[in-house]
Short mmCIF file of C-alpha atoms in Angstrom, two decimals:
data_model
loop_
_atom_site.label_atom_id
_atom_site.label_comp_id
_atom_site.label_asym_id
_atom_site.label_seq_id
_atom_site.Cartn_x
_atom_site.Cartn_y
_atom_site.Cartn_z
CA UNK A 1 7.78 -46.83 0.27
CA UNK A 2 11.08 -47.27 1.30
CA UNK A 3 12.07 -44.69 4.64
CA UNK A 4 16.29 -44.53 5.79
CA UNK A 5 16.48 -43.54 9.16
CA UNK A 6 19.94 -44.06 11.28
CA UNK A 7 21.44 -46.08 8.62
CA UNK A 8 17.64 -48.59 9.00
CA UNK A 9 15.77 -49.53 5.91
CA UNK A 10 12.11 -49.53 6.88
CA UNK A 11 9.01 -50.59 4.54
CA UNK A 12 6.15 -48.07 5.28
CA UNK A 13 2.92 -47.29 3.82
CA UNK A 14 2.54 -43.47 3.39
CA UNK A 15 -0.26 -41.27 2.29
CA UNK A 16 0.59 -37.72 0.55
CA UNK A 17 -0.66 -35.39 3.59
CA UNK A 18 2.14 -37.52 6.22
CA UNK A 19 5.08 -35.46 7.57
CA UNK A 20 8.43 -36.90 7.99
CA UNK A 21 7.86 -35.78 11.51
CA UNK A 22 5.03 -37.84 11.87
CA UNK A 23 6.67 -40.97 10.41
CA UNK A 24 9.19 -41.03 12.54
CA UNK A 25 7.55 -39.88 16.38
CA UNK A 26 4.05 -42.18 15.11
CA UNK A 27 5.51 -44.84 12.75
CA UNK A 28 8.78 -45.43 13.76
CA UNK A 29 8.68 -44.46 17.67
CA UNK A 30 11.52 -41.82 17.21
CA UNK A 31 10.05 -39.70 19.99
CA UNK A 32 13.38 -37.65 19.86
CA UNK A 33 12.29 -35.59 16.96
CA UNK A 34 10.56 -32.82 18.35
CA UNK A 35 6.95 -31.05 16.35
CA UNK A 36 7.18 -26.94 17.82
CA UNK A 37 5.83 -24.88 15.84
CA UNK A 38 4.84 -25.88 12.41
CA UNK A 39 5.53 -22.86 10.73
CA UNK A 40 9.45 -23.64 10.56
CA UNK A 41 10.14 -20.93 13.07
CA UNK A 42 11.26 -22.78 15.60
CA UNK A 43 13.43 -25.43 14.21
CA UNK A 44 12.56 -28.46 17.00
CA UNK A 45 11.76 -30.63 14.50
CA UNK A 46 15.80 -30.54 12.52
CA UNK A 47 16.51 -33.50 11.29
CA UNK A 48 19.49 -34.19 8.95
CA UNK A 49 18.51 -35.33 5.32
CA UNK A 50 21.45 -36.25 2.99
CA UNK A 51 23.42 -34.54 5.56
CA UNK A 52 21.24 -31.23 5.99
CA UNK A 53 19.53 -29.75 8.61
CA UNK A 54 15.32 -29.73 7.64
CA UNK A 55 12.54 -28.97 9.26
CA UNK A 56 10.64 -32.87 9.75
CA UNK A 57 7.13 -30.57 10.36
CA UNK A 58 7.49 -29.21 6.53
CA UNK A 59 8.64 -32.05 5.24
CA UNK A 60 6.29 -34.73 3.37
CA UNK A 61 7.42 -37.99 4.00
CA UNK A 62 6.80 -39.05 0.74
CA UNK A 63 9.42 -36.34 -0.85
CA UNK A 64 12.03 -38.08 0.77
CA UNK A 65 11.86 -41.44 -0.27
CA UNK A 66 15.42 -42.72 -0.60
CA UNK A 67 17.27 -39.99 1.43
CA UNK A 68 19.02 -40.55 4.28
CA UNK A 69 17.44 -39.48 7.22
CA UNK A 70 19.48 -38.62 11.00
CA UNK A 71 17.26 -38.26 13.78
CA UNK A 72 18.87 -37.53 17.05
CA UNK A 73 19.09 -41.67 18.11
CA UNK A 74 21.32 -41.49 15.17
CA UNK A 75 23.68 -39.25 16.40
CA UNK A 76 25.17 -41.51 19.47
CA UNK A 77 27.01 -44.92 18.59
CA UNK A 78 26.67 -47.91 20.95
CA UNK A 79 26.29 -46.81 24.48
CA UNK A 80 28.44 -43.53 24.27
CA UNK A 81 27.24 -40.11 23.87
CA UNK A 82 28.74 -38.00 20.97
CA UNK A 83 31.37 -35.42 21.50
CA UNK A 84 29.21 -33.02 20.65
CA UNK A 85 26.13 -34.20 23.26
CA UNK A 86 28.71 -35.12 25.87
CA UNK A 87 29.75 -31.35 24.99
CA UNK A 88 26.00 -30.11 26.14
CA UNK A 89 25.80 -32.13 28.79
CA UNK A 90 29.22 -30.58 30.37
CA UNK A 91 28.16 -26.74 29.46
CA UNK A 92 25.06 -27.33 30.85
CA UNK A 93 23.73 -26.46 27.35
CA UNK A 94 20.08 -27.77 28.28
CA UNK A 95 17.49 -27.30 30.58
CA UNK A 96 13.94 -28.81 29.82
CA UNK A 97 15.76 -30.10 26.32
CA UNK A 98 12.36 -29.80 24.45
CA UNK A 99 15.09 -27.70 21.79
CA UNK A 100 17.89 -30.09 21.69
CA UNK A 101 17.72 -32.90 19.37
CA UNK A 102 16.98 -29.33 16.68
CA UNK A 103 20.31 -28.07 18.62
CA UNK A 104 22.63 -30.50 17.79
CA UNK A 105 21.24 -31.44 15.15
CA UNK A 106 21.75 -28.21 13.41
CA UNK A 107 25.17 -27.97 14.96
CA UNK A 108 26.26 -31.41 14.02
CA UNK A 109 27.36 -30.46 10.12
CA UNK A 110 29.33 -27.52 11.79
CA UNK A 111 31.55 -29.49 13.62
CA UNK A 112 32.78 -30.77 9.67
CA UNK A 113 34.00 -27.53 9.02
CA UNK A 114 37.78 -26.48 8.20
CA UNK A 115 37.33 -24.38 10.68
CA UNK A 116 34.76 -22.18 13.28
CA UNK A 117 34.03 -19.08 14.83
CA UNK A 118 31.30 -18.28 17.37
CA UNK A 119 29.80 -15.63 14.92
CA UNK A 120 29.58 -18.97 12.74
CA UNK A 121 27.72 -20.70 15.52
CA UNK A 122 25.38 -18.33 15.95
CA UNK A 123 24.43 -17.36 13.05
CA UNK A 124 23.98 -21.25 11.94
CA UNK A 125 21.77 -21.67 15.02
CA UNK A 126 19.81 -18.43 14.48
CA UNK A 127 16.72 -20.38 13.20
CA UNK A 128 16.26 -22.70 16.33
CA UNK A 129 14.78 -21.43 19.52
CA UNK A 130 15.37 -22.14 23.20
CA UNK A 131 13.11 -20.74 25.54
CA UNK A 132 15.10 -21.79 29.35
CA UNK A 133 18.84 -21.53 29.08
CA UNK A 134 19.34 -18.67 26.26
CA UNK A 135 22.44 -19.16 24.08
CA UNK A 136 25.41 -18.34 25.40
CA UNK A 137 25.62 -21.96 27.06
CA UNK A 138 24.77 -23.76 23.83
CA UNK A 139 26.99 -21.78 21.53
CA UNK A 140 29.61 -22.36 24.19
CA UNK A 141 29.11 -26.09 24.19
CA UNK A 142 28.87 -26.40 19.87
CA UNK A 143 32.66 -24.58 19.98
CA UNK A 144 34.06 -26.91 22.79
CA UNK A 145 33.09 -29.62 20.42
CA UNK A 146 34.46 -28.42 17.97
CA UNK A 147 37.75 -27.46 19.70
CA UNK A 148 38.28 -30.70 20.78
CA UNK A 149 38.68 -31.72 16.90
CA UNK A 150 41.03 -28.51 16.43
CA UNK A 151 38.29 -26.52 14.50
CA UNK A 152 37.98 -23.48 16.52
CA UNK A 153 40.24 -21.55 18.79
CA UNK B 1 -1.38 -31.67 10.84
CA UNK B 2 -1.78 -31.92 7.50
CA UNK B 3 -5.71 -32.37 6.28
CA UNK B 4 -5.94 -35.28 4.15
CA UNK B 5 -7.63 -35.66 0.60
CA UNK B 6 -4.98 -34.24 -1.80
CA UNK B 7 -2.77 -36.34 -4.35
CA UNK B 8 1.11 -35.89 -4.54
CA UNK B 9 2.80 -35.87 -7.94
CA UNK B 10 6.43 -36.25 -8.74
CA UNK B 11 6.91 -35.56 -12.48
CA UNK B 12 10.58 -36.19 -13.23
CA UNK B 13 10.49 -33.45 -16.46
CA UNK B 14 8.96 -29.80 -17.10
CA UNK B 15 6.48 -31.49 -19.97
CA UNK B 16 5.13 -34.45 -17.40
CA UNK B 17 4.73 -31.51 -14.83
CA UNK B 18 2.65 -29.28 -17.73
CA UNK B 19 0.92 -32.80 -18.52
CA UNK B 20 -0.54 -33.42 -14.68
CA UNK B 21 -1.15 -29.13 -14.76
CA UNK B 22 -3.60 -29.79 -17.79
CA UNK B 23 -5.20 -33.00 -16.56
CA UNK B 24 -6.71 -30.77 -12.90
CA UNK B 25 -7.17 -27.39 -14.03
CA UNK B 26 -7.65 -25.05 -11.36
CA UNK B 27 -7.31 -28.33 -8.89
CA UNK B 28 -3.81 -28.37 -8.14
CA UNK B 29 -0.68 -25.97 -7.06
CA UNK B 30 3.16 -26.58 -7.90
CA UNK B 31 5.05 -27.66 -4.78
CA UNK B 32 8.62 -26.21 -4.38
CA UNK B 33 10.47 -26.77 -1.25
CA UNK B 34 7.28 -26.29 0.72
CA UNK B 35 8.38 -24.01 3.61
CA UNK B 36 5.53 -21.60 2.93
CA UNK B 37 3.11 -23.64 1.17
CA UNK B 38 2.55 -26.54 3.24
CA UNK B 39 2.19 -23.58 6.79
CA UNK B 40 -0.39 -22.32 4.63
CA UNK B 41 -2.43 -26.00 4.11
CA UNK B 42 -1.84 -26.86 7.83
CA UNK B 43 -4.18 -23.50 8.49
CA UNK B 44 -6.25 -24.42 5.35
CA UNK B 45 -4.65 -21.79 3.40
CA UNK B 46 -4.78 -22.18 -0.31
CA UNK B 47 -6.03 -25.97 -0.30
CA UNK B 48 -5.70 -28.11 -3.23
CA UNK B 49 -6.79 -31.67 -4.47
CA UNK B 50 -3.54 -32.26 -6.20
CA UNK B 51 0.03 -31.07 -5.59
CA UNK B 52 2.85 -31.31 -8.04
CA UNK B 53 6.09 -31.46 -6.45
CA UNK B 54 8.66 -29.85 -8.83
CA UNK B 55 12.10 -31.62 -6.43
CA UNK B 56 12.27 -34.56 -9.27
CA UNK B 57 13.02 -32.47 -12.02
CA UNK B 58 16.72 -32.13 -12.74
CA UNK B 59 16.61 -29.27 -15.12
CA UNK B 60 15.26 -26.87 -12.90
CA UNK B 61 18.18 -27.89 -10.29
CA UNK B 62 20.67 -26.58 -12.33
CA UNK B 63 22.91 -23.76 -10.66
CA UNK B 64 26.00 -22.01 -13.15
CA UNK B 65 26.87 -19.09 -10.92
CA UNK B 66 29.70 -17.70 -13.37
CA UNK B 67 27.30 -17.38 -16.32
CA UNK B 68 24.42 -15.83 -14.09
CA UNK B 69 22.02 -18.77 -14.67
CA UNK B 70 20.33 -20.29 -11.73
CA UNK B 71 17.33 -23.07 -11.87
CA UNK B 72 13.93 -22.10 -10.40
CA UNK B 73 14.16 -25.32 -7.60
CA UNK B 74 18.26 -24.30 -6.43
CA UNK B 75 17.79 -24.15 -2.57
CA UNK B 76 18.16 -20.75 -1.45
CA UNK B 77 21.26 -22.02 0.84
CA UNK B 78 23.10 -22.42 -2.50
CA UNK B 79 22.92 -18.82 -3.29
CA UNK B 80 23.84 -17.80 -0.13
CA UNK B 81 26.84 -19.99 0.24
CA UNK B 82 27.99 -19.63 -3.53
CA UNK B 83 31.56 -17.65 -3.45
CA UNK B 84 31.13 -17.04 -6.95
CA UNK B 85 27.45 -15.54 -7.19
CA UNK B 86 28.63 -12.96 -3.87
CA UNK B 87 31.78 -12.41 -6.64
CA UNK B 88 29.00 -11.29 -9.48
CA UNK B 89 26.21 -10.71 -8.23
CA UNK B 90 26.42 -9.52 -4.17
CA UNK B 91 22.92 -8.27 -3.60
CA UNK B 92 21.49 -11.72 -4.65
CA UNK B 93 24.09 -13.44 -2.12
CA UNK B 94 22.70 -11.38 1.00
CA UNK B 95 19.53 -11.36 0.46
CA UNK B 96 19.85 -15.65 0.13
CA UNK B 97 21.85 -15.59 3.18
CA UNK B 98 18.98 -12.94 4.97
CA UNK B 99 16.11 -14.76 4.32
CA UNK B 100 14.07 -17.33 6.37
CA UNK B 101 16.71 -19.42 8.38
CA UNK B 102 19.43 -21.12 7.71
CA UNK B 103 18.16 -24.49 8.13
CA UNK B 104 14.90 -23.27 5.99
CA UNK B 105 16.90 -22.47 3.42
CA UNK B 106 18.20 -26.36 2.80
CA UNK B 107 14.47 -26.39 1.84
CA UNK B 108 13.30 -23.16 0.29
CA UNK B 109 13.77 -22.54 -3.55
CA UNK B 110 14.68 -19.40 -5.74
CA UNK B 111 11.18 -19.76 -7.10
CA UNK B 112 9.20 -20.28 -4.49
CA UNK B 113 11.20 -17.21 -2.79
CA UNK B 114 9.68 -15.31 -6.01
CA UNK B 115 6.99 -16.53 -6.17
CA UNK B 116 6.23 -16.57 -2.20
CA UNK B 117 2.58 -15.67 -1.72
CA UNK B 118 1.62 -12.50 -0.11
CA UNK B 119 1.40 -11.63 3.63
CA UNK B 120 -0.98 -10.17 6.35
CA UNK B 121 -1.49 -10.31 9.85
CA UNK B 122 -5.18 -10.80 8.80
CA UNK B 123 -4.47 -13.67 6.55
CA UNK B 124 -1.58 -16.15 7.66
CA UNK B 125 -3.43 -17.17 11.08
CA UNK B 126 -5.09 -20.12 12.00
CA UNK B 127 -8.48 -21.74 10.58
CA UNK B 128 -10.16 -20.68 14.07
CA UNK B 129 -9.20 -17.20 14.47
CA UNK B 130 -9.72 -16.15 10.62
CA UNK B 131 -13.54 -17.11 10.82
CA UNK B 132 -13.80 -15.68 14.04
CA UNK B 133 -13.34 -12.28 13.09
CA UNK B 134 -15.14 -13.17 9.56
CA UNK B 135 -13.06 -13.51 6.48
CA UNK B 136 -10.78 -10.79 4.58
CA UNK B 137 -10.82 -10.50 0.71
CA UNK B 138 -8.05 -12.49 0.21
CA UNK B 139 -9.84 -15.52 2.10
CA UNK B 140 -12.74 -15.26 -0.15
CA UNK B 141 -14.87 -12.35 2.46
CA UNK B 142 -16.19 -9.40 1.17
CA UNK B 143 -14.27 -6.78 3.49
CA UNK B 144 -10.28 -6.06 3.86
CA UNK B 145 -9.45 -5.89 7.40
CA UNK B 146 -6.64 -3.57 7.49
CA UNK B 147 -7.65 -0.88 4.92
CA UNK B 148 -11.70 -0.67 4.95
CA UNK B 149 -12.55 -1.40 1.69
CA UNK B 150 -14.45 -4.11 -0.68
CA UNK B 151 -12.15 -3.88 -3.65
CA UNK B 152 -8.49 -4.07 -2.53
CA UNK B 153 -6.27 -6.56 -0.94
CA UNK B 154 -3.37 -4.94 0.77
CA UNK B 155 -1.36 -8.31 1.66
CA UNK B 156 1.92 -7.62 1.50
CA UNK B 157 5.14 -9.27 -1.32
CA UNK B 158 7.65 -10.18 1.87
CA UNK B 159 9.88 -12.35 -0.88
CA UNK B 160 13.75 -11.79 -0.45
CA UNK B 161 15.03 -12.52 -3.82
CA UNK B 162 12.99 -10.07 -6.01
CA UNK B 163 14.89 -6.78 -5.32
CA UNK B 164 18.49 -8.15 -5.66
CA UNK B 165 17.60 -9.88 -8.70
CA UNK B 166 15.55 -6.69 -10.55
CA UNK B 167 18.71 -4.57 -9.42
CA UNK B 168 20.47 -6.76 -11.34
CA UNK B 169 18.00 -6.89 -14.04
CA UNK B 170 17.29 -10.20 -14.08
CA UNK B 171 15.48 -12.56 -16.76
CA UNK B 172 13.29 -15.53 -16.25
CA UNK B 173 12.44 -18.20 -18.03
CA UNK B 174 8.98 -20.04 -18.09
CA UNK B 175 7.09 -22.90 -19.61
CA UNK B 176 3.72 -23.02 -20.68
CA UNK B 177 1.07 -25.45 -22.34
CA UNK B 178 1.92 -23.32 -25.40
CA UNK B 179 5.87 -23.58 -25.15
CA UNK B 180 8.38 -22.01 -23.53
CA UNK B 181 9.43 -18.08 -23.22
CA UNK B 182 12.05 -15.43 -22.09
CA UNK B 183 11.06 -12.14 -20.22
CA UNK B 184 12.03 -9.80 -17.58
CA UNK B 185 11.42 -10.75 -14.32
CA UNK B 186 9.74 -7.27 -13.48
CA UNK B 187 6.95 -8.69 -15.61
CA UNK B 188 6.16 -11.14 -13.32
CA UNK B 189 4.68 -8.98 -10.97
CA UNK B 190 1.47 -7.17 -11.83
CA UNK B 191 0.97 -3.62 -9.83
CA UNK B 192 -2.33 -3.28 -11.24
CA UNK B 193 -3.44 -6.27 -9.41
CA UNK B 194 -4.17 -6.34 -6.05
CA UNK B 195 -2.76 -8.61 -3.10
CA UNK B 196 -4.71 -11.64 -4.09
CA UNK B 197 -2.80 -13.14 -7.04
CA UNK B 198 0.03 -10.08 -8.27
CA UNK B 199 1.81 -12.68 -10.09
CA UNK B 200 1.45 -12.68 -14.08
CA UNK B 201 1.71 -16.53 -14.42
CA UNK B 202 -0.89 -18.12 -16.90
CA UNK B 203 -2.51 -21.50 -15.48
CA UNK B 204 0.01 -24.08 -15.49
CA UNK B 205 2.72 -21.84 -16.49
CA UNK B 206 5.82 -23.13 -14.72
CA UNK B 207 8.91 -20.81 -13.54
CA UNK B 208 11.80 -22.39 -14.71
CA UNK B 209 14.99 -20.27 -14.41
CA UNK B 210 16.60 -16.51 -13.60
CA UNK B 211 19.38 -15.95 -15.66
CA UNK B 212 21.89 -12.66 -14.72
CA UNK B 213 23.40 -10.24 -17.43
CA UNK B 214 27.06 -10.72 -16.86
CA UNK B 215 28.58 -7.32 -16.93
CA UNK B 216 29.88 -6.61 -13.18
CA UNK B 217 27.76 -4.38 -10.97
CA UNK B 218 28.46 -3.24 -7.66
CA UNK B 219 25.18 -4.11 -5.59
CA UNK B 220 23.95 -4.60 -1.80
CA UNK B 221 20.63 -5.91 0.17
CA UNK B 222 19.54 -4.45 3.22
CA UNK B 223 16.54 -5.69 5.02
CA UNK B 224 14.20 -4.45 7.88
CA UNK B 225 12.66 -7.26 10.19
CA UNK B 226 12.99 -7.96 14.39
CA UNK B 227 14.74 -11.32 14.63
CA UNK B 228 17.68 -12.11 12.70
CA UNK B 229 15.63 -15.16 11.50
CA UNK B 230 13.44 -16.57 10.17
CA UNK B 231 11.28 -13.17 10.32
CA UNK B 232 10.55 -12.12 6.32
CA UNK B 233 11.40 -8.13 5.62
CA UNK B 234 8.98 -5.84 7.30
CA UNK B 235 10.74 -3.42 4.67
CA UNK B 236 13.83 -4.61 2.41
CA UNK B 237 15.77 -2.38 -0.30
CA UNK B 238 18.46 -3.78 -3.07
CA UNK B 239 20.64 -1.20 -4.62
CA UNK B 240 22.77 -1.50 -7.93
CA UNK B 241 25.16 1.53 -8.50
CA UNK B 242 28.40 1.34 -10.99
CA UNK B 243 30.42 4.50 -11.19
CA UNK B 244 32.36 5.94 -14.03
CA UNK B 245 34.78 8.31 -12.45
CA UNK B 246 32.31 10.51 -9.64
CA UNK B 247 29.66 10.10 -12.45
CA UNK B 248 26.94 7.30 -11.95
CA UNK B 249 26.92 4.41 -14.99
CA UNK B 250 24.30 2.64 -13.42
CA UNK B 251 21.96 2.80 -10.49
CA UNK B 252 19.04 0.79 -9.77
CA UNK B 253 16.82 0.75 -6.72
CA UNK B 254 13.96 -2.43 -5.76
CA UNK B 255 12.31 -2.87 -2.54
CA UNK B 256 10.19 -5.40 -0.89
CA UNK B 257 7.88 -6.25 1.99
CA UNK B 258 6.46 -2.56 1.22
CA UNK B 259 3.68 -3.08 -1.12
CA UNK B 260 1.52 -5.98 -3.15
CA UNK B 261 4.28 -6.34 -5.39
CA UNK B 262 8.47 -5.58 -5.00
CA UNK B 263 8.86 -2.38 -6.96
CA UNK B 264 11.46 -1.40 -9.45
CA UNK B 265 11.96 2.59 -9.36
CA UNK B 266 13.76 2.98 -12.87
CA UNK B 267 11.52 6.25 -13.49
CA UNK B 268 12.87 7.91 -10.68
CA UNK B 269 16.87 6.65 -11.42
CA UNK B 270 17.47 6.86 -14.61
CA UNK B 271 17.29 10.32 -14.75
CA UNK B 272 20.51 10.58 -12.45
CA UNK B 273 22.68 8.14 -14.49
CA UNK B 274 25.28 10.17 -15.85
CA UNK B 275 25.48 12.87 -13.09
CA UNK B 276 27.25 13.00 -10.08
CA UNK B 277 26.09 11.11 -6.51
CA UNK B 278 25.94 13.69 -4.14
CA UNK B 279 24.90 13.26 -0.35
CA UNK B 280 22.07 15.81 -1.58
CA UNK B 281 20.99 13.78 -4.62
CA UNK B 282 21.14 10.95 -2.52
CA UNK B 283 18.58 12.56 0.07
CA UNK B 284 16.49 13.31 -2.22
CA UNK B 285 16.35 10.22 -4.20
CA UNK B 286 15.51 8.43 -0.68
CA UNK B 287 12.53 10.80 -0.07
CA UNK B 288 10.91 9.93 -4.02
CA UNK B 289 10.94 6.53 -3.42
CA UNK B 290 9.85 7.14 -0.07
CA UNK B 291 6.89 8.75 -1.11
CA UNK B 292 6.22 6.00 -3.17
CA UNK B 293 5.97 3.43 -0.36
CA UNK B 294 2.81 2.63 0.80
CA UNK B 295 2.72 0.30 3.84
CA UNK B 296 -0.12 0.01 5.89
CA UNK B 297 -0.99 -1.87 9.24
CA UNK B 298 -0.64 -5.77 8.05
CA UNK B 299 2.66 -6.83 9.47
CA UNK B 300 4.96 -6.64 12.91
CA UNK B 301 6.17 -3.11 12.52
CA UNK B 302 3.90 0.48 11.86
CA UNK B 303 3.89 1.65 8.54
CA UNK B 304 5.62 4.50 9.28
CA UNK B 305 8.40 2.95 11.04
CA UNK B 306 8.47 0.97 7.79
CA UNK B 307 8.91 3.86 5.91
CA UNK B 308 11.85 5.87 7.84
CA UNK B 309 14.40 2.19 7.96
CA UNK B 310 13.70 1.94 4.28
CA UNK B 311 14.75 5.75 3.78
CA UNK B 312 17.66 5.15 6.08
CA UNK B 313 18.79 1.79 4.49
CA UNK B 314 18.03 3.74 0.71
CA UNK B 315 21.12 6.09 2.09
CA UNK B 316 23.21 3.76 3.63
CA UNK B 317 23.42 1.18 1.15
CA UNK B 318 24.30 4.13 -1.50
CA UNK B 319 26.87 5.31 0.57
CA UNK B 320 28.57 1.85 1.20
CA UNK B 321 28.36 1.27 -2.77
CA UNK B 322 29.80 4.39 -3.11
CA UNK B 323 32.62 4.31 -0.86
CA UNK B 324 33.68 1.06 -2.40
CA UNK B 325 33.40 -1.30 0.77
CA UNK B 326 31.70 -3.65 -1.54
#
């Protein structure tokens, strides 16, 4: 079948039990994509399909034949970090950054928004789990993003 | 990780899904969005040979909020992000934006949500530590682990959906070998049965659709759990209540996560439709339904605890109807 991931076309034999997660950390090398929990509580594994954050870990890779898929080496362009990571990086939004790629991936879609409020930000990120920093730093660093495009105050 | 040995099937209609149902009878489940069936497979939980996915099939996708109608496979992040169903029909609004997470819910479907198997802290662990202590009834042992007994299952109906929608008295629509049919969607759920299979679904029978009567009821979800996600409700409570002047036109009460089955308590409100909602009518509507709750030890909180947030929310959410916040 026929996999998108970051825009790539890739030809890959897949059997019915294979999770997108596995496809793309085994397959494709996209170590980026994090496997937690497997029970979709901890939301390590977000990946963007058609635009959406999804859990990769309850995903079959077969169901998503002909989606687009946006793992976190997706979200940069070229050499440069996106706002948004460049964002984490200055808020010191990350400490072991096992949660991350889930982070902005989740947050990424936000930053689309008319407009956003730090209720909005946490309640969007409610379903993925950091276990160093806490929040504050990461919700801190999703609303300097999006400041910088004039979405939040 | 995923065992292997099943086959995936992706009918693109309701009749090529019924066609693969009657070519593996009793060999095969219906995949939805797969945020609660495939945690159960990873543990060996309900394991198949062949699973239908149900994403292909357009029909069951379909989502008109203004007339109440709302396919079976409509991702639960719809609901809770439709401006016009919080219009209509609030209670099922919250309880879509309440359950599982936010990212979940780009996955999870209306009918898996109703359909969402029952829960126990005996029963959704691992492969490992189920044998270890020796298997409950619901895994195929002999013995229930949280009520002593050989006959009943006690798991526990933690769906989100089913209260706000039998508040709001809610159809469904289904199709069958034999065709397809209308009925309430409290007839989906079978009290007699125990918390093995509670759902009234013949073998292949597919859920296809909930569809809303349109008159305009007031309505709000409130729902007991420790995180705010992607925890399912250690007790939830949906309330419908329409005034006519200070005298109640309608009241309806559902609750979940508090028995095998959510439960509709129409014997115990109709008889106040037409009187007056008093603070002491109130109480002592919270304390029937109360008394009709019977959690046990099978989830994160104690039964009784349970019991007493229910009786609170029961109140609360009457009072907030009441005073028109809604």
């Amino acid at each position: 079948m026929k996999l998108r991931v970051n825009s790539l076309e890739y030809d890959l034999a897949v059997l019915p039990h294979r999770l997108l997660v596995d496809l793309l950390r085994e397959d494709l090398g996209l170590t980026g994509t994090k496997r937690g929990c497997d029970d979709g509580s901890c939301g390590a594994c977000t990946v963007l399909v058609d635009g959406k954050p999804r859990h990769s870990c309850l995903t079959l890779g077969r169901l998503v034949e002909g989606k687009e898929i946006t793992t976190i080496e997706g979200v940069a362009s070229g050499d440069g970090l996106h706002a948004l990571q460049r964002a984490f990086v200055e808020k010191g939004a990350l400490q072991c950054g096992f949660c991350t790629p889930g982070m902005v991936l989740t947050a990424l879609p936000l930053l689309e928004r008319v407009s956003l409020s730090e209720e909005e930000v946490r309640e969007a990120l409610a379903g993925n789990f950091c276990r160093c920093t806490g929040y504050t730093k990461i919700v801190e660093a999703v609303l300097s993003a999006a400041k910088a495009r004039g979405r939040a105050p | 990780m995923l065992a292997e040995g099943f086959d995936l099937h992706r009918p693109s209609s309701v009749a090529e899904a019924l066609e693969f149902a009657g070519r593996f009878p009793g060999e095969f489940r219906y995949l939805a969005g797969g945020t609660d069936v495939l945690p159960g497979l990873f543990h060996g939980l309900g394991a198949t040979r062949h699973l239908i996915s149900l994403q292909d099939i357009a029909e069951l996708r379909a989502f008109v909020p203004e007339e109440g109608r709302i396919g079976a496979m409509v991702p639960l992040g719809t609901l809770a992000e439709s401006p016009e169903l919080r219009a209509r029909f609030p209670a099922v609004a919250e309880a879509a934006r309440q359950a599982a997470s936010p990212n979940l819910r780009n996955s999870s479907t209306l009918g898996g949500n109703l359909l969402l198997d029952t829960r126990c802290t005996y029963y959704n662990q691992s492969a490992f530590w189920r044998e270890a202590l020796g298997y409950c009834l619901k895994n195929g042992g002999e013995e229930c682990r949280v009520v002593q007994n050989r006959e009943r299952c006690y798991a526990a109906y933690c769906g989100d959906l089913a209260p706000s929608l039998l508040v709001h008295d809610a159809r469904i629509e289904v199709a069958g070998p034999k065709g397809r049919h209308l009925r309430p969607l409290k007839d989906l759920y079978d009290p007699q049965a125990d918390g093995r299979t509670p759902f009234r679904l013949g073998p292949g029978e597919i859920l296809l659709s909930v569809s809303l009567p349109h008159e305009k009821v007031r309505s709000t979800y409130l729902k007991l759990r420790a995180r705010s996600a992607p925890d399912f409700p250690e007790a939830s409570v949906a309330i419908a209540l329409t005034l006519e002047g200070k005298k109640l036109r309608e009241l309806r009460v559902a609750a979940s996560g508090v028995a095998t089955v959510p439960l509709l308590f129409e014997d115990l409100t109709l008889p106040l439709i037409g009187h007056a909602m008093t603070e002491e009518v109130a109480r002592d509507l919270a304390e029937k339904v109360s008394r009709r709750l019977h959690p046990v030890t099978n989830t994160a909180f104690p039964p009784d605890y349970r019991k007493h947030v229910f009786r609170h929310f029961l109140m609360s959410g009457i009072h907030e109807l009441q005073s028109g916040t809604h």
